[in-house]
Tab-separated table of C-alpha atoms and ligand atoms in Angstrom:
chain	number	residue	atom	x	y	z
K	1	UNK	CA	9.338	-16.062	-16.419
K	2	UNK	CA	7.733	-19.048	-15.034
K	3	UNK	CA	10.261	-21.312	-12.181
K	4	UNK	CA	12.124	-21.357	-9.073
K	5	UNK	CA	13.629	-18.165	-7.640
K	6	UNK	CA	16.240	-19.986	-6.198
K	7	UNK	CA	17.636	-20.561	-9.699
K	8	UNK	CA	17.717	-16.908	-10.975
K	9	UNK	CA	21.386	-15.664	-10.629
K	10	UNK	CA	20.602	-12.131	-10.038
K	11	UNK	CA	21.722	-9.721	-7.451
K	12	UNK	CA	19.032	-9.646	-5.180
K	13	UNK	CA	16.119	-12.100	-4.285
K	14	UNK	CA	12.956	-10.683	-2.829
K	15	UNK	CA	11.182	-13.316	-0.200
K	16	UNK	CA	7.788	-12.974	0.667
K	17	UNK	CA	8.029	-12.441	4.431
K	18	UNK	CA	6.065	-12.412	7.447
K	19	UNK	CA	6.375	-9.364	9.552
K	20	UNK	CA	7.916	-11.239	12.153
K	21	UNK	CA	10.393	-12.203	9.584
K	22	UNK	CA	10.961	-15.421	11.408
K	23	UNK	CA	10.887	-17.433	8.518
K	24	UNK	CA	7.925	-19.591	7.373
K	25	UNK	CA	6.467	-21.479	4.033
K	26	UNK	CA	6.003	-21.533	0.274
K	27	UNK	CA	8.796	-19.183	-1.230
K	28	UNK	CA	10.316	-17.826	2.356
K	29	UNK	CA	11.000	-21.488	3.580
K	30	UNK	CA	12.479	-22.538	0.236
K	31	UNK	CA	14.790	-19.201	0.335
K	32	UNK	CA	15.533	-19.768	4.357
K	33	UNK	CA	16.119	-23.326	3.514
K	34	UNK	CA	18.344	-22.924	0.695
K	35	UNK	CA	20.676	-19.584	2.106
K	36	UNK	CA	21.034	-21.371	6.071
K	37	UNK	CA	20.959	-20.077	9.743
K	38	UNK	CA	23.058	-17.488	8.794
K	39	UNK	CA	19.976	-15.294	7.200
K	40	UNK	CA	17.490	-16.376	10.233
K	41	UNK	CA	20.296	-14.962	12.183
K	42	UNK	CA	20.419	-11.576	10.228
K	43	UNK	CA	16.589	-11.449	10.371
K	44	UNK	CA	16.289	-11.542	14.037
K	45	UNK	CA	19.071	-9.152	14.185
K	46	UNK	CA	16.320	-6.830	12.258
K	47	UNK	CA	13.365	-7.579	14.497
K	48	UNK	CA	10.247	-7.370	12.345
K	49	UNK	CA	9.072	-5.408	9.396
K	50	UNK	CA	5.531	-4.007	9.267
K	51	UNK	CA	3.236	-5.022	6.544
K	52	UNK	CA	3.485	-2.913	2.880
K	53	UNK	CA	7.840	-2.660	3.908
K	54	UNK	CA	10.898	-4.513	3.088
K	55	UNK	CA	13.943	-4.588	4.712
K	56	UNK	CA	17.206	-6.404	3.039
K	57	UNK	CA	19.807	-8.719	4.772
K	58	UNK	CA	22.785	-10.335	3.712
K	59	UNK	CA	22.441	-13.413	1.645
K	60	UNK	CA	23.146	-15.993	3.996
K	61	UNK	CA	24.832	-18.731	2.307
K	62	UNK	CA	23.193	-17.676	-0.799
K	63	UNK	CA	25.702	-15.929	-3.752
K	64	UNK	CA	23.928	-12.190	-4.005
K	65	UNK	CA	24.340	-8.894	-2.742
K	66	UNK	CA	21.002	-9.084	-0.519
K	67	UNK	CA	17.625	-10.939	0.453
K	68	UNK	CA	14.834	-8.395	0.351
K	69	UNK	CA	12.005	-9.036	2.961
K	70	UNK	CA	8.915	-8.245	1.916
K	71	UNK	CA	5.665	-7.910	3.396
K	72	UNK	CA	2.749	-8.548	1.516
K	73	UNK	CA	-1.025	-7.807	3.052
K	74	UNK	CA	-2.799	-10.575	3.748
K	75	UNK	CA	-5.736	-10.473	1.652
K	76	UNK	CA	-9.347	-9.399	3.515
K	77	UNK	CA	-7.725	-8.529	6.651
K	78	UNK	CA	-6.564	-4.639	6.166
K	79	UNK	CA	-9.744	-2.799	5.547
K	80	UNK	CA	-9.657	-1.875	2.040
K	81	UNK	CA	-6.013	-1.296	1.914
K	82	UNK	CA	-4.905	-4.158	0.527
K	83	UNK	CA	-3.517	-2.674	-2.923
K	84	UNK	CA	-1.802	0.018	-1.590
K	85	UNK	CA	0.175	-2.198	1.178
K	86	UNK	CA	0.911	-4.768	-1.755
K	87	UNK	CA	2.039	-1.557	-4.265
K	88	UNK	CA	3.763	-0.430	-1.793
K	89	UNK	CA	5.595	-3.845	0.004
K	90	UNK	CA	6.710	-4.411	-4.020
K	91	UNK	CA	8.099	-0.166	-3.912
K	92	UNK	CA	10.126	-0.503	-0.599
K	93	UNK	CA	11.751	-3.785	-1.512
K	94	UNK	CA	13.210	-2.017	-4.746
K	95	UNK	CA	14.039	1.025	-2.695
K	96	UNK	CA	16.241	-1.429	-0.115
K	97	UNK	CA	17.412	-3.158	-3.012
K	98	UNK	CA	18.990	-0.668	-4.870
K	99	UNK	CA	20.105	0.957	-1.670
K	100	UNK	CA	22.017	-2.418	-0.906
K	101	UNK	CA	23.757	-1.889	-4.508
K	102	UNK	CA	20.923	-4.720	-6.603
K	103	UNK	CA	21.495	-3.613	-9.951
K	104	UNK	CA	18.651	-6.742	-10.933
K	105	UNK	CA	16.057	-8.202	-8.671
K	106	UNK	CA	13.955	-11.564	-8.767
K	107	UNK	CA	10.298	-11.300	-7.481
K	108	UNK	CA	7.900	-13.441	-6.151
K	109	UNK	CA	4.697	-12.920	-6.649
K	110	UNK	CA	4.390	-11.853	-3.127
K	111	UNK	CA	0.547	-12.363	-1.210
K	112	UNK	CA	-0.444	-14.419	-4.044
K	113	UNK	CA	-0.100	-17.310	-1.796
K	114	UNK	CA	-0.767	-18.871	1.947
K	115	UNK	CA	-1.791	-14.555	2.387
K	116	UNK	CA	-4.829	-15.701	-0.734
K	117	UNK	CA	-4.076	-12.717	-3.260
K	118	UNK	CA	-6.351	-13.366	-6.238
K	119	UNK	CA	-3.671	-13.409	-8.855
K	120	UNK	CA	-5.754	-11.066	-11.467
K	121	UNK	CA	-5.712	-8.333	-8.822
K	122	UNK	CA	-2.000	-8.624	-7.341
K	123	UNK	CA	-0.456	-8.910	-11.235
K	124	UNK	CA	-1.157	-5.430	-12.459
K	125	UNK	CA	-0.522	-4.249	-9.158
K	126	UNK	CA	2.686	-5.379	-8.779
K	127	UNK	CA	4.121	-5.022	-12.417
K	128	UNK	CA	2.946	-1.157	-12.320
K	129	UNK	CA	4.305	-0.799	-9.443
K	130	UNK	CA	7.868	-2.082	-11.014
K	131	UNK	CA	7.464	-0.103	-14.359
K	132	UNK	CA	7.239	3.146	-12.034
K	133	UNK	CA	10.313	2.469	-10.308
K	134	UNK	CA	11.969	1.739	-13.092
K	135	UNK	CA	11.007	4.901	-14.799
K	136	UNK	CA	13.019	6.784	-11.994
K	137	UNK	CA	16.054	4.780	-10.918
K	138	UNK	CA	17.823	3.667	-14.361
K	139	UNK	CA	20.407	1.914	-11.953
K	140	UNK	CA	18.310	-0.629	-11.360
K	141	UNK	CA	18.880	-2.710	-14.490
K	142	UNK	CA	16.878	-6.176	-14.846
K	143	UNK	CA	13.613	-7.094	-12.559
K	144	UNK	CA	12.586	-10.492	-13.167
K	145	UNK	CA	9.220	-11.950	-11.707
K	146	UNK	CA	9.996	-15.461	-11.739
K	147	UNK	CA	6.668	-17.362	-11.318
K	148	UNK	CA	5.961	-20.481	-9.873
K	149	UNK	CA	3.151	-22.233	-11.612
K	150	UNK	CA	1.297	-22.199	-14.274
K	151	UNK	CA	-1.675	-20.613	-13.168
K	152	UNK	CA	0.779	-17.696	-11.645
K	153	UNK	CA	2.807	-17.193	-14.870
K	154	UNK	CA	-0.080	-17.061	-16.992
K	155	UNK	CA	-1.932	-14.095	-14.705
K	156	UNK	CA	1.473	-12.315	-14.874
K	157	UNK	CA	1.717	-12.694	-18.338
K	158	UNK	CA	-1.604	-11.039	-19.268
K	159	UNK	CA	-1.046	-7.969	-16.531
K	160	UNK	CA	2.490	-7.598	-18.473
K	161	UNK	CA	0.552	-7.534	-21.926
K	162	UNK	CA	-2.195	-5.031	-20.770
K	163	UNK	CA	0.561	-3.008	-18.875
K	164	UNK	CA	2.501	-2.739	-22.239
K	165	UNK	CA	-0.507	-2.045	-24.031
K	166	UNK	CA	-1.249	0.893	-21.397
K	167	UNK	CA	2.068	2.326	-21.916
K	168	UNK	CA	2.400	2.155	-25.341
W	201	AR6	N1	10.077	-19.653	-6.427
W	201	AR6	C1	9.158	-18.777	-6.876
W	201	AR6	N2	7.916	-18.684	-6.363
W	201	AR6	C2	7.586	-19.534	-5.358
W	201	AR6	C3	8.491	-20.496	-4.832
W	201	AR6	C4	9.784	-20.521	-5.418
W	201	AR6	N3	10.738	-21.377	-4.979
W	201	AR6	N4	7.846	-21.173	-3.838
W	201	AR6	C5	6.592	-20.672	-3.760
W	201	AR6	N5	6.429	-19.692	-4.676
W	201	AR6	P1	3.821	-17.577	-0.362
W	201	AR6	P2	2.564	-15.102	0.662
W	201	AR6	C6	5.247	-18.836	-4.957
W	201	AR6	O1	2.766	-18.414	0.300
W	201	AR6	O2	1.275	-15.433	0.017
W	201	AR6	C7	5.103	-17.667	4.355
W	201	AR6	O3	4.907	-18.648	5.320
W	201	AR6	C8	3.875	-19.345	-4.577
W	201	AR6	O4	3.403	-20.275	-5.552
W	201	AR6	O5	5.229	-18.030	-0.282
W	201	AR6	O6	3.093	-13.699	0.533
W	201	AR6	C9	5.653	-16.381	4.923
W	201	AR6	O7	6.505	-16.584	6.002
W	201	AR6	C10	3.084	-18.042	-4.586
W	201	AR6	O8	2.676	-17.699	-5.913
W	201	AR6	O9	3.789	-16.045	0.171
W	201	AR6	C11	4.401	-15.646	5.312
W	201	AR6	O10	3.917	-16.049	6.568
W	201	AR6	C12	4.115	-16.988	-4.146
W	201	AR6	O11	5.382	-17.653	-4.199
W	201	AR6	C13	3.415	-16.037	4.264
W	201	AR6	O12	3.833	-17.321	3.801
W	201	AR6	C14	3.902	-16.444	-2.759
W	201	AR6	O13	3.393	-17.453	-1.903
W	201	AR6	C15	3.431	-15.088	3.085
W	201	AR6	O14	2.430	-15.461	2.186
């Protein structure tokens, strides 16, 4: 769906980290903003996470089970393996999530920002990624990418379409 993730009352949020995890912009700053000091706090508790992982924290002052950390490659600057960091940044963050007890999970569409992602490569990426999880852990329920612009919601929306087409 296209929006904010901030408004998605599901049990975990993933944030599109850095792998200091010290906070930054775009949908990290918004989520850091909104949950308070208390998740900085559990995030330097954790250290760092390396690109293509996730790590989850508690919420801050946020009302879920966890904040997922994820972190997305930076697009041109990890020699070709780019799609396997970002497959595998979107794999881990489920993995923590359900480990944390995230029976649904709200995505960003993580590298597709300040880290340039075109958005026709992450989408189908990132949704296969999801639909392969999914296959193999029915306990997680619901995950919802919720999209921030247009431009965004309308890449996801096609990669969803051709995914569904794939998979009859
Ligand atoms: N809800 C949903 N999506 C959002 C929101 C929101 N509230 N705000 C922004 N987006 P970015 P990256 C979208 O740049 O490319 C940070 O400084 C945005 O339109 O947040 O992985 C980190 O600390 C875009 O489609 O993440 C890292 O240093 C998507 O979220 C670095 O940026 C991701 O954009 C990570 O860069």
């Amino acid at each position: 769906m296209r929006g904010n993730i901030l408004d998605q009352p599901l049990d975990a949020l993933v944030t599109a980290a850095n792998s200091g995890l010290l906070g930054g912009g775009g949908v990290d700053g918004a989520i850091h903003r909104a949950a308070g000091p208390d998740l900085l706090a559990a995030c330097r508790e954790v250290g760092g996470c390396p690109t293509g992982d996730a790590v989850a924290t508690a919420p801050g002052a946020l009302p879920l089970t966890c904040v997922v950390h994820a972190v997305g490659p930076i697009y041109g600057a990890h020699d070709g393996a780019e799609a396997d960091l970002l497959a595998s940044a979107h794999r881990r963050a489920l993995e923590v999530a359900a480990a944390a007890g995230a029976r649904s999970v709200a995505f960003p569409a993580i590298s597709c920002g300040v880290y340039g992602y075109p958005l026709a490569e992450a989408a189908p990426i990132g949704l296969g990624t999801i639909a392969a999880f999914l296959d193999d852990h029915p306990e997680v329920e619901l995950v919802r990418y919720v999209l921030y612009g247009r431009e965004e919601y309308e890449a996801f929306a096609h990669a969803l379409e051709a995914l569904r087409a794939a998979r009859g």
